[in-house]
Short mmCIF file of C-alpha atoms in Angstrom, two decimals:
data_model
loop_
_atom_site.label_atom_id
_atom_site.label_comp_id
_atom_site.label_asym_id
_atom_site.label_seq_id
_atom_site.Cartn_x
_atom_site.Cartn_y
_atom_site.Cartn_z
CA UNK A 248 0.00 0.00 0.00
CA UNK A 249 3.05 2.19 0.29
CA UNK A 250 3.50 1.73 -3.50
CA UNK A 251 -0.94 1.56 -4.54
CA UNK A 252 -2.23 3.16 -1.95
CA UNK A 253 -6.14 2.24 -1.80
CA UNK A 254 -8.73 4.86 -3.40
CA UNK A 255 -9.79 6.06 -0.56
CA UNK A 256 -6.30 7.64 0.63
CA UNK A 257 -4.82 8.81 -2.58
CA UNK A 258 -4.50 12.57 -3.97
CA UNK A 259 -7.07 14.21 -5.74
CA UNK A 260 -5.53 15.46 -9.24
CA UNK A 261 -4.96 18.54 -9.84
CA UNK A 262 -3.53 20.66 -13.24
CA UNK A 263 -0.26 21.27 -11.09
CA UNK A 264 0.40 17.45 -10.01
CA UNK A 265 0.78 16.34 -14.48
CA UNK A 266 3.88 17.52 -13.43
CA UNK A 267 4.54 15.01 -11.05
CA UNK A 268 3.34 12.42 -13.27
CA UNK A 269 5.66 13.96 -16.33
CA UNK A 270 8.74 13.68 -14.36
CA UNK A 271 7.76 9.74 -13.16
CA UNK A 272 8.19 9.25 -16.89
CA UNK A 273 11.89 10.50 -16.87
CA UNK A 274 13.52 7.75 -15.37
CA UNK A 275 12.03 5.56 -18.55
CA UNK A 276 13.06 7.89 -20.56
CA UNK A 277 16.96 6.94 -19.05
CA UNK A 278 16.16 3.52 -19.19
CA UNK A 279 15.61 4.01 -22.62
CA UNK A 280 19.01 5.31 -23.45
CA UNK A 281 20.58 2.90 -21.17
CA UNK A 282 19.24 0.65 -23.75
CA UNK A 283 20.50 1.69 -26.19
CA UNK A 284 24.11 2.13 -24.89
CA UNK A 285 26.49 -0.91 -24.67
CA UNK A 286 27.73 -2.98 -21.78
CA UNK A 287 24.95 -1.12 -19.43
CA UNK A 288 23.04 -4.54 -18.62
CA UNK A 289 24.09 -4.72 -14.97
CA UNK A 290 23.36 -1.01 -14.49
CA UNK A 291 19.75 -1.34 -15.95
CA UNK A 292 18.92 -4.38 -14.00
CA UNK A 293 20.38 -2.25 -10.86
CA UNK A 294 18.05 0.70 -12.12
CA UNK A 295 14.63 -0.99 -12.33
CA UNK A 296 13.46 -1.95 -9.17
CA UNK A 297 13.77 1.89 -8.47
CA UNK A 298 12.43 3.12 -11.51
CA UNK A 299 9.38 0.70 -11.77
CA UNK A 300 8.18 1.61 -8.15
CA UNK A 301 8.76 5.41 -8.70
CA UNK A 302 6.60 4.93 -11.84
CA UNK A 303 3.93 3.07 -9.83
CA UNK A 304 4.59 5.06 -6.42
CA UNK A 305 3.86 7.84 -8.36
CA UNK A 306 0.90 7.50 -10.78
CA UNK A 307 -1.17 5.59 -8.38
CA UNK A 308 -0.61 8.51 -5.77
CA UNK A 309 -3.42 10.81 -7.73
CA UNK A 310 -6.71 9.56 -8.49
CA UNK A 311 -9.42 11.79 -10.50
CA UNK A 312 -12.23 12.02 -7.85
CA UNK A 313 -15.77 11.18 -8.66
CA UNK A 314 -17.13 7.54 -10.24
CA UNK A 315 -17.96 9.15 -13.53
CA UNK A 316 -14.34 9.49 -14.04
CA UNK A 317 -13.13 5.38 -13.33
CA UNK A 318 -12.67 5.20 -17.05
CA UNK A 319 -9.92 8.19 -17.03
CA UNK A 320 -8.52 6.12 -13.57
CA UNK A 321 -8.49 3.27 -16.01
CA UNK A 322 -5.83 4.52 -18.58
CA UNK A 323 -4.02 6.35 -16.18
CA UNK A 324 -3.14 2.90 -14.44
CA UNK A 325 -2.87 0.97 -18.00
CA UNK A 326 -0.62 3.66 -18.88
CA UNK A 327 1.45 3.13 -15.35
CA UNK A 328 1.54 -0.49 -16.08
CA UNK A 329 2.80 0.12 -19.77
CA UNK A 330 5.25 2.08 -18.95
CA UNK A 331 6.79 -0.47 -16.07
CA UNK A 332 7.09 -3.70 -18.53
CA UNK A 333 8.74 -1.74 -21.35
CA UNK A 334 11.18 -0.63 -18.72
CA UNK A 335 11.82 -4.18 -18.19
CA UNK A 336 11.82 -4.83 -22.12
CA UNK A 337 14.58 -2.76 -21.89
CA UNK A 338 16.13 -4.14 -18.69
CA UNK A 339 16.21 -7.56 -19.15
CA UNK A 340 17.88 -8.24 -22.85
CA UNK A 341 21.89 -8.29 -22.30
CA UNK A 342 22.32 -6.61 -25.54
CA UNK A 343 20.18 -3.95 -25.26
CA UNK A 344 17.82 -2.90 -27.95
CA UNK A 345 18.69 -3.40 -31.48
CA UNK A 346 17.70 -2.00 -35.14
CA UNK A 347 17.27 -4.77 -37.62
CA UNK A 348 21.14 -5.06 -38.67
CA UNK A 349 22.63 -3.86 -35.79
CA UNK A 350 25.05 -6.22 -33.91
CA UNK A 351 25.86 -3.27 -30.84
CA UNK A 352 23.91 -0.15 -30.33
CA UNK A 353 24.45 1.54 -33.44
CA UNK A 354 27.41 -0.66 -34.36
CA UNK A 355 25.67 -1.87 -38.01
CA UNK A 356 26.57 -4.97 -39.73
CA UNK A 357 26.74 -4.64 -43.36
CA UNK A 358 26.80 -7.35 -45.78
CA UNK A 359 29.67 -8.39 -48.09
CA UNK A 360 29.56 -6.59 -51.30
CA UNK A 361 30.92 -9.34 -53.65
CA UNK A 362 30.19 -7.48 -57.33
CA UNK A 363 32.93 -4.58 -55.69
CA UNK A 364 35.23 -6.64 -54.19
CA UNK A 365 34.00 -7.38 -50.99
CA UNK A 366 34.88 -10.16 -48.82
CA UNK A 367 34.41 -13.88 -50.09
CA UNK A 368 30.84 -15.27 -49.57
CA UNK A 369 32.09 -17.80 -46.17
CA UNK A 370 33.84 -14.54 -44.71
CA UNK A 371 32.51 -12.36 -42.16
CA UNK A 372 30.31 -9.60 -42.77
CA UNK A 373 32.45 -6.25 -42.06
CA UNK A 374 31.08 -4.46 -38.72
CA UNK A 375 31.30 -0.78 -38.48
CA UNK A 376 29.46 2.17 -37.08
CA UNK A 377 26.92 3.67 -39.56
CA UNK A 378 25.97 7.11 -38.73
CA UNK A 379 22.40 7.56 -38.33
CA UNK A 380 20.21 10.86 -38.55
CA UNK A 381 20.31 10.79 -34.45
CA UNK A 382 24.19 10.86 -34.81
CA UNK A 383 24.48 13.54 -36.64
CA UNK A 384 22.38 15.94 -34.31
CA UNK A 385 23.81 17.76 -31.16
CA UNK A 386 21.12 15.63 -28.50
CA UNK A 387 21.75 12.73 -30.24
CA UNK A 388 21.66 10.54 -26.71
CA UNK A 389 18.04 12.02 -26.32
CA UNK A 390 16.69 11.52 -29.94
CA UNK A 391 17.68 7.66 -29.63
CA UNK A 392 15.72 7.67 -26.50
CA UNK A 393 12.96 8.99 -27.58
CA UNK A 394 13.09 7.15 -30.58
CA UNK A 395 12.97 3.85 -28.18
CA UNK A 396 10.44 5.46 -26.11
CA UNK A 397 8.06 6.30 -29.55
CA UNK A 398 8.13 2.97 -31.01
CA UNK A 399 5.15 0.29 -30.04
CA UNK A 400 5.50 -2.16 -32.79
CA UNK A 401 9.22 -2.13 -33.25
CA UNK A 402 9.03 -1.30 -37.11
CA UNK A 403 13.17 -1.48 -37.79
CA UNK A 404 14.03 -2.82 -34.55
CA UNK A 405 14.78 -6.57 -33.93
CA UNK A 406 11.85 -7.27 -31.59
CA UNK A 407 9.04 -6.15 -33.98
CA UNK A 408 10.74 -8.69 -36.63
CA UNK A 409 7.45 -10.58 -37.69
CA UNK A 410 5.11 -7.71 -36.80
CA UNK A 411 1.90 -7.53 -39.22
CA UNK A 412 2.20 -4.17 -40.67
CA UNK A 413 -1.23 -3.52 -42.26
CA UNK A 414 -1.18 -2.30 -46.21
CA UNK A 415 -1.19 1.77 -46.76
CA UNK A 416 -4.55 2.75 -47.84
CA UNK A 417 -3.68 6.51 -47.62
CA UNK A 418 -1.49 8.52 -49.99
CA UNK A 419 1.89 9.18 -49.07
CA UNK A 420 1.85 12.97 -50.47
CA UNK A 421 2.23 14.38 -47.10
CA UNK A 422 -0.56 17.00 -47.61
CA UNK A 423 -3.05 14.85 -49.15
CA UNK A 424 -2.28 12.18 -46.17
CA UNK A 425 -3.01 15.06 -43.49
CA UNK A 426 -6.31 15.79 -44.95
CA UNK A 427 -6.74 11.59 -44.81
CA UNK A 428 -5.70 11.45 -41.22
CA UNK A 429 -7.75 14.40 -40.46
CA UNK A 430 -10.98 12.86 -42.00
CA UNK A 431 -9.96 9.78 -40.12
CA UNK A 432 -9.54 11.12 -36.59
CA UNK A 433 -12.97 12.52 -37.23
CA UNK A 434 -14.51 9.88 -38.03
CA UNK A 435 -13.35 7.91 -35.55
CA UNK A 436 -14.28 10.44 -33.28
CA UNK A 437 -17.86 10.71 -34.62
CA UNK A 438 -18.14 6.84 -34.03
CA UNK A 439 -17.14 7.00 -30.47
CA UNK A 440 -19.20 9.01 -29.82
CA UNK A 441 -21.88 7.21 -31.08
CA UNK A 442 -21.64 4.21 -29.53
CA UNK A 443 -20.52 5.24 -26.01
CA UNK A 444 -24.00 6.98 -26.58
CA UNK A 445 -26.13 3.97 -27.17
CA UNK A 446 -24.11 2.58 -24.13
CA UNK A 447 -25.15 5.42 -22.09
CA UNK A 448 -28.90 4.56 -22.89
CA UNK A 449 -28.90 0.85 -21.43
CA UNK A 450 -30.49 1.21 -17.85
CA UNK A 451 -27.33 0.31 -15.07
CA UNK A 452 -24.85 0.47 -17.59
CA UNK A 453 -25.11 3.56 -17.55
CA UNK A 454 -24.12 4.20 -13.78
CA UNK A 455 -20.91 4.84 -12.27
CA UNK A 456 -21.95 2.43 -9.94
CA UNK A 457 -21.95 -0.38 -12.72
CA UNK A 458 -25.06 -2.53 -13.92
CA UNK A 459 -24.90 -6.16 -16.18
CA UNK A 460 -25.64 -6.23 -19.57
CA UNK A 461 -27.46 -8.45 -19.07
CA UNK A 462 -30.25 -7.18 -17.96
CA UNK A 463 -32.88 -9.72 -16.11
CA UNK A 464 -36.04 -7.75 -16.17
CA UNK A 465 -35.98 -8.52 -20.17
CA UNK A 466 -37.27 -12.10 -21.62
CA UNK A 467 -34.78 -14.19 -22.86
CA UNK A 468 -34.21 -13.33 -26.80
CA UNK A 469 -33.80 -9.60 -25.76
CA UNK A 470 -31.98 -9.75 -23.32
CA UNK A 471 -28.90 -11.44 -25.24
CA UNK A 472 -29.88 -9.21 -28.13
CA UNK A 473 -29.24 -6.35 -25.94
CA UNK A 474 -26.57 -7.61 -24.39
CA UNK A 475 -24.49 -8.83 -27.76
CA UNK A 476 -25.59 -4.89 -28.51
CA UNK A 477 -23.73 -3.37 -25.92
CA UNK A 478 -20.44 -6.12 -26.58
CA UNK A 479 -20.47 -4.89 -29.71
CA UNK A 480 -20.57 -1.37 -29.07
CA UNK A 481 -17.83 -1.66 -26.90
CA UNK A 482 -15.52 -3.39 -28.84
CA UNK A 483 -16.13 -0.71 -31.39
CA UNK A 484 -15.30 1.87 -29.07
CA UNK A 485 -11.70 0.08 -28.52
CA UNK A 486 -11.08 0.29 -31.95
CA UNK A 487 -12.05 3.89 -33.10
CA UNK A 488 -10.12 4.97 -29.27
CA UNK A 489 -7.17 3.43 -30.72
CA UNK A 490 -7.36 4.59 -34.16
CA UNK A 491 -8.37 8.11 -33.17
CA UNK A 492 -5.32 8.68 -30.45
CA UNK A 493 -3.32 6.82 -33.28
CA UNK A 494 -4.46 9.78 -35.95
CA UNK A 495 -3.45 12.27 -33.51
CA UNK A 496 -0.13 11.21 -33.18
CA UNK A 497 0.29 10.55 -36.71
CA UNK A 498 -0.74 14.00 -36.73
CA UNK A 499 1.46 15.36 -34.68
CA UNK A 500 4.69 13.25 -36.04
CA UNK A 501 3.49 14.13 -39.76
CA UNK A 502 2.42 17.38 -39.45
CA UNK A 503 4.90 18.84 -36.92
CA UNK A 504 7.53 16.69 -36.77
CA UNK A 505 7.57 16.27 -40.72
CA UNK A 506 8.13 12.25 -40.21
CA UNK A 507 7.64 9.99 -43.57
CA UNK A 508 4.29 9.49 -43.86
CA UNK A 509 5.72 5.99 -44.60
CA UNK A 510 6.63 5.75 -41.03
CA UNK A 511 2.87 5.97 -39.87
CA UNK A 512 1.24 2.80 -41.07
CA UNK A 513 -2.35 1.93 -40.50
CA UNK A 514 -2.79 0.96 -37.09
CA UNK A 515 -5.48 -2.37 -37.73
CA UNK A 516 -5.84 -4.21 -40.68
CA UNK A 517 -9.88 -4.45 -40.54
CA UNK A 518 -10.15 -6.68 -37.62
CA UNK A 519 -13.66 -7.87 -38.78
CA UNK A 520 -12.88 -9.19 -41.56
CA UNK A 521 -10.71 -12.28 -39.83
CA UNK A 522 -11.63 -15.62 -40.64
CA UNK A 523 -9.67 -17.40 -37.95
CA UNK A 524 -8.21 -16.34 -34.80
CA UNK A 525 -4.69 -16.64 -35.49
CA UNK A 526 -5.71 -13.85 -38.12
CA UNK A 527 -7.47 -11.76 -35.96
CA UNK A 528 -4.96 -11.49 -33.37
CA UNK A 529 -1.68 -12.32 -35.31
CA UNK A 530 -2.44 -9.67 -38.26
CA UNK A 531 -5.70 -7.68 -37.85
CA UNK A 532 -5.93 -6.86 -34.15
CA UNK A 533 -3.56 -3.86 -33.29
CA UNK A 534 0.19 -5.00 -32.25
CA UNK A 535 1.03 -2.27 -30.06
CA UNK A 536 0.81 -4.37 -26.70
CA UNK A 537 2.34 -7.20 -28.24
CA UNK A 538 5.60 -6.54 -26.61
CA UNK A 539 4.32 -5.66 -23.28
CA UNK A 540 2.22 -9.01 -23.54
CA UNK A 541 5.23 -11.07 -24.01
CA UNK A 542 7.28 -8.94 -21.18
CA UNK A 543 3.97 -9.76 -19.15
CA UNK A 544 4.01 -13.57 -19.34
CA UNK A 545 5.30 -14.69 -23.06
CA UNK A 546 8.65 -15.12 -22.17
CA UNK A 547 8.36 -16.51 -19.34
CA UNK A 548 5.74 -19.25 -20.86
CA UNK A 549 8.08 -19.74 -23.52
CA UNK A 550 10.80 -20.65 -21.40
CA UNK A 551 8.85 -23.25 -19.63
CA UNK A 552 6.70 -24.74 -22.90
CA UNK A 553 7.90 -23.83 -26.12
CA UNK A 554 6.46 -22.30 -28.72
CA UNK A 555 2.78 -23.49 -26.81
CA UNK A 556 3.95 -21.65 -23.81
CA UNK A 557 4.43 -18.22 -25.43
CA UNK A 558 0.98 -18.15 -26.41
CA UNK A 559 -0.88 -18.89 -23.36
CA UNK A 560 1.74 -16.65 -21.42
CA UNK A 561 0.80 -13.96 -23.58
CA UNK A 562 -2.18 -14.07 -23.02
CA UNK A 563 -2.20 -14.50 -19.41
CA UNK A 564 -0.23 -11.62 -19.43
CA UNK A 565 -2.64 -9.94 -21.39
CA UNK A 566 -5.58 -10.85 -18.76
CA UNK A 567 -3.36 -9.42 -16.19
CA UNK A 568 -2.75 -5.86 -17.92
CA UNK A 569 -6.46 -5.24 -18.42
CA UNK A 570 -7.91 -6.81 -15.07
CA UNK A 571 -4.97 -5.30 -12.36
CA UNK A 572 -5.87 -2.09 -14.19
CA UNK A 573 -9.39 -1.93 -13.57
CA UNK A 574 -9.54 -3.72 -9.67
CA UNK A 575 -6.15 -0.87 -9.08
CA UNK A 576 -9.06 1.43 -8.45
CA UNK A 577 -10.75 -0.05 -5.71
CA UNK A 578 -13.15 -2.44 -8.02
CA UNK A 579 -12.52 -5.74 -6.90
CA UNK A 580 -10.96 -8.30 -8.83
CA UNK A 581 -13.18 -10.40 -11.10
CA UNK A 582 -11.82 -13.98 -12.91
CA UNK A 583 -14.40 -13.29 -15.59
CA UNK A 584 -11.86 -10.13 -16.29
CA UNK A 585 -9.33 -12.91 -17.48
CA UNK A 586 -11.34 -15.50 -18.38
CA UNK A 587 -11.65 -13.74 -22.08
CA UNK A 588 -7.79 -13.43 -22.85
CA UNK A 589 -6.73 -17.30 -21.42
CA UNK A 590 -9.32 -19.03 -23.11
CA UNK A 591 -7.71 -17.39 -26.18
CA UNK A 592 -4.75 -19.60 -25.97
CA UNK A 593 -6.76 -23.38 -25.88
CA UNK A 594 -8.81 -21.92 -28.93
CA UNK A 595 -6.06 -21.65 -31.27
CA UNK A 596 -4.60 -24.51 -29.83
CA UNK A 597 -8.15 -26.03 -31.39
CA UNK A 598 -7.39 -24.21 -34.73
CA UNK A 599 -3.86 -25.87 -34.95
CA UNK A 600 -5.06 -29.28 -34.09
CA UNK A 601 -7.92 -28.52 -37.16
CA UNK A 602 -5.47 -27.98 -39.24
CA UNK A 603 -3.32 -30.78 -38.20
CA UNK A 604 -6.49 -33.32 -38.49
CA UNK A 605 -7.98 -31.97 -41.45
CA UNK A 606 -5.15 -30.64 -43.69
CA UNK A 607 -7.51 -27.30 -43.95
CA UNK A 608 -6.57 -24.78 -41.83
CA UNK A 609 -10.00 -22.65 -40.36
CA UNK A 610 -11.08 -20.35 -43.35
CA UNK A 611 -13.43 -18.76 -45.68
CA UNK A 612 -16.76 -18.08 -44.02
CA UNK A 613 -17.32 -20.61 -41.41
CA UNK A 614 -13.92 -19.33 -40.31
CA UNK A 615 -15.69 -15.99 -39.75
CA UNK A 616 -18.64 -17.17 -37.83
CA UNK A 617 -15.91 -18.96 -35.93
CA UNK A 618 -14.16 -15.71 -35.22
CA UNK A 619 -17.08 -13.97 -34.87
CA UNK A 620 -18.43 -16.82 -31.93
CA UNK A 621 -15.21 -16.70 -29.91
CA UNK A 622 -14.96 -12.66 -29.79
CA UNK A 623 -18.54 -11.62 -29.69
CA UNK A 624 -20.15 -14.41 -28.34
CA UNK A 625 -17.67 -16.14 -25.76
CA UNK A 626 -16.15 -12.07 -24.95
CA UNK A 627 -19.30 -10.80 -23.25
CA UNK A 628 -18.76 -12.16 -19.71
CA UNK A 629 -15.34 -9.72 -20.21
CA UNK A 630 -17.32 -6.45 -21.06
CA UNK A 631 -20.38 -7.68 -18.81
CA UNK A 632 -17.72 -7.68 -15.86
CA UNK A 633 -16.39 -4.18 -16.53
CA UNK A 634 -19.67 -2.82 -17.03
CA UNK A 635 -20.09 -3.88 -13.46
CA UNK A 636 -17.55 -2.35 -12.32
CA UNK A 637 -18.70 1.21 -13.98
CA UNK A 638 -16.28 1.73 -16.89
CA UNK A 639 -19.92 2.63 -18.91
CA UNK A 640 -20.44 5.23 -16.30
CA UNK A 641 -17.87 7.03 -16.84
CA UNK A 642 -17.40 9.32 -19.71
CA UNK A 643 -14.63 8.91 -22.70
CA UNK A 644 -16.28 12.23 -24.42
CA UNK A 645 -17.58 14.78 -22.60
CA UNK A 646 -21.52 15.98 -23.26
CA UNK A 647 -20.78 18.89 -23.78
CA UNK A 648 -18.99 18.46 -27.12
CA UNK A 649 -21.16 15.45 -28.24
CA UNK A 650 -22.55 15.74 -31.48
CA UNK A 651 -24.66 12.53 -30.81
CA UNK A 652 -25.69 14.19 -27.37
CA UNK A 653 -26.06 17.64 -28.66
CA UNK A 654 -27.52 17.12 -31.91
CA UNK A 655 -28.98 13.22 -32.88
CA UNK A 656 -30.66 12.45 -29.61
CA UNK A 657 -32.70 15.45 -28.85
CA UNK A 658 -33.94 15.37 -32.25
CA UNK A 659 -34.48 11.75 -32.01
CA UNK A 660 -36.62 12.32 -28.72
CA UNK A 661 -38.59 15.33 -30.41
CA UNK A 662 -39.67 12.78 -33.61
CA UNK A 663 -40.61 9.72 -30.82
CA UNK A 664 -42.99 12.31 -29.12
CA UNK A 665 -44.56 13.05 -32.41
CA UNK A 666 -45.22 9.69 -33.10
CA UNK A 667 -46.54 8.98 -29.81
CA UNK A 668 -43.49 6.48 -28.71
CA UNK A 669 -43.24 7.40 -25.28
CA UNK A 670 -41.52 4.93 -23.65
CA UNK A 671 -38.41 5.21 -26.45
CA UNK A 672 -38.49 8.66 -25.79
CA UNK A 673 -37.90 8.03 -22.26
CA UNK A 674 -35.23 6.21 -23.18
CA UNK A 675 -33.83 8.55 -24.83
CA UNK A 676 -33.63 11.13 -21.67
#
């Protein structure tokens, strides 16, 4: 409790105390460039203890006061959380982190060059220090850490080797991608907005105080209609949150910092369209907790089983990020929080063994209803248990600059009345 204090005894946050959490980050930040130093191993496994428990110590010292706001509580502690395992990312590999085709912290090696008289094809490729755009700059230490520090998915480093980067649907003409992004972000936005919404309209749900999604007052056939409604909602409202902070930052990186537009790839490759679950979450579910996940338990499942091991650590791990976020905050811890992500791990276990059986791997669209059975169907004990817990009280965009809210609903409530449907009308209020 010295480290996570409990609710009830932490700080209410103020505008003044983001400075506190801004300066938790700064340790990372040297962790970073640790990592990307050589022979500092011993010195960054000295280092984290320290640096993960100031990072904890300190964001779970403030709490936003008031159960409207357990959503914000939410990412501030998945944030926390985040930034402790890629501190031990960075801790834990001897090496350090590498670019693809570094053998040292920006110590390159470059392949013999045989048509100019390079060394013979069994020789050893020549190692030498490339310069880099970061070497040529005066803060060249802190434009390698940051560089560590910006990258989720490890695009030309050696741990994001394998990554699924989805196909470029935008133009790379920097202004016409701006206007792209921008019209993204906004639509994303628009979406949000629309769903958390409908969310806000289901009775309970709606409280900071939690209510089930599935809602017993309702016969049967509604009720899992409604409920499989609100699932899907929510889901939907993961992916737009992620693609709309993601446009932001590509924003910011293309727009300010006048990165490649190259260097902002699409974020998810149309996660609904996955006709097996190895797709889904190998290739069209977001990879920017794919490190953490395997810092969280894939390594060390892989070092006890194999290849098998790695995915149900990862997914453990996975269970553990979302659900230690959510009870951090005083709501209880609930096995139906991790019951979503471990059951993962047995399921494409199932899909291997198909494949292995049948000599067909899961496909086409029975592969899809598949998908669709274990995510949608098999998923909503997972949103039913935050729901609970009041992460649909609380509000990702504030009424006040709602479109849906300001605009749809009240207009939506004034047609009802005309045609006499009270009781959706209430609703709508």
């Amino acid at each position: 409790r010295a480290i996570i204090p409990r609710p009830a005894d932490r700080v209410p946050l103020k505008p003044h105390h983001l400075l506190h959490l801004a300066a938790a980050v700064l340790p990372s930040v040297y962790m970073a460039y640790l990592a990307r130093r050589p022979e500092t191993f011993h010195l960054r496994l000295v280092l984290l203890p320290p640096i993960a428990l100031v990072t904890l110590g300190t964001f779970f010292r403030f709490i936003v006061p008031g159960a409207e706001y357990i959503a914000i509580n939410w990412v501030i502690a998945v944030f926390s959380i985040f930034v402790v395992a890629k501190d031990i990312n960075w801790a834990w590999r001897p090496e350090g982190m590498l670019k693809v085709g570094e053998e040292k912290p920006g110590v390159f090696i470059k392949p013999p060059n045989k048509s100019r008289g390079g060394p013979s094809s069994h020789s050893a490729y020549d190692t030498r220090v490339l310069p880099s755009v970061g070497k040529r700059r005066s803060l060249a230490w802190l434009y390698d850490a940051l560089e560590l520090v910006g990258t989720q998915r490890g695009i030309g480093w050696k741990f994001g080797i394998g990554v699924h980067i989805p196909k470029e649907h935008r133009s790379l003409e920097r202004s016409a991608f701006l206007r792209q992004t921008l019209a993204s972000a906004l639509r994303n936005f628009v979406v949000l907005d629309a769903c958390e919404s409908f969310i806000k309209l289901v009775p309970g749900v709606n409280s900071p105080g939690g209510g089930t999604i599935f809602r017993p007052e309702l016969p049967i056939l509604p009720r899992y209609i409604l409920s499989t409604a609100v699932h899907i909602a929510s889901g939907c409202m993961f992916i737009v949150g992620f693609e709309l902070l993601y446009d932001l930052f590509t924003l910011v990186g293309v727009g300010l910092l006048y990165h490649d537009p190259s260097s902002w790839p699409p974020l998810m490759d149309h996660p609904w369209k996955s006709d097996s679950l190895h797709e889904f979450w190998a290739r069209r579910w977001h990879q920017v907790l794919r490190e953490t996940f395997l810092v969280c338990g894939g390594s060390v499942g892989g070092a006890v089983a194999g290849n098998i091991g790695v995915a149900f650590g990862t997914f453990i791990g996975s269970g553990l990020f979302h659900e230690l976020a959510v009870c951090s905050y005083g709501q209880g811890f609930d096995p139906r929080g991790m019951l979503f992500f471990v059951q993962q791990a047995p399921l494409l276990v199932l899909e291997r063994l198909w494949r292995r059986f049948t000599g067909y791997r899961v496909q086409g669209i029975y592969g899809r209803l598949w998908v669709y059975f274990c995510i949608v169907i098999l998923g909503q004990p997972l949103v039913d248990s935050w729901h609970r817990r009041g992460l649909g009280g609380g509000y990702i965009v504030n009424p006040r600059i709602s479109p849906v809210r300001l605009l749809l609903i009240p207009y939506l409530r004034w047609f009802t009345e005309i045609l006499g449907l009270h009781s959706v009308s209430v609703l709508l209020n």
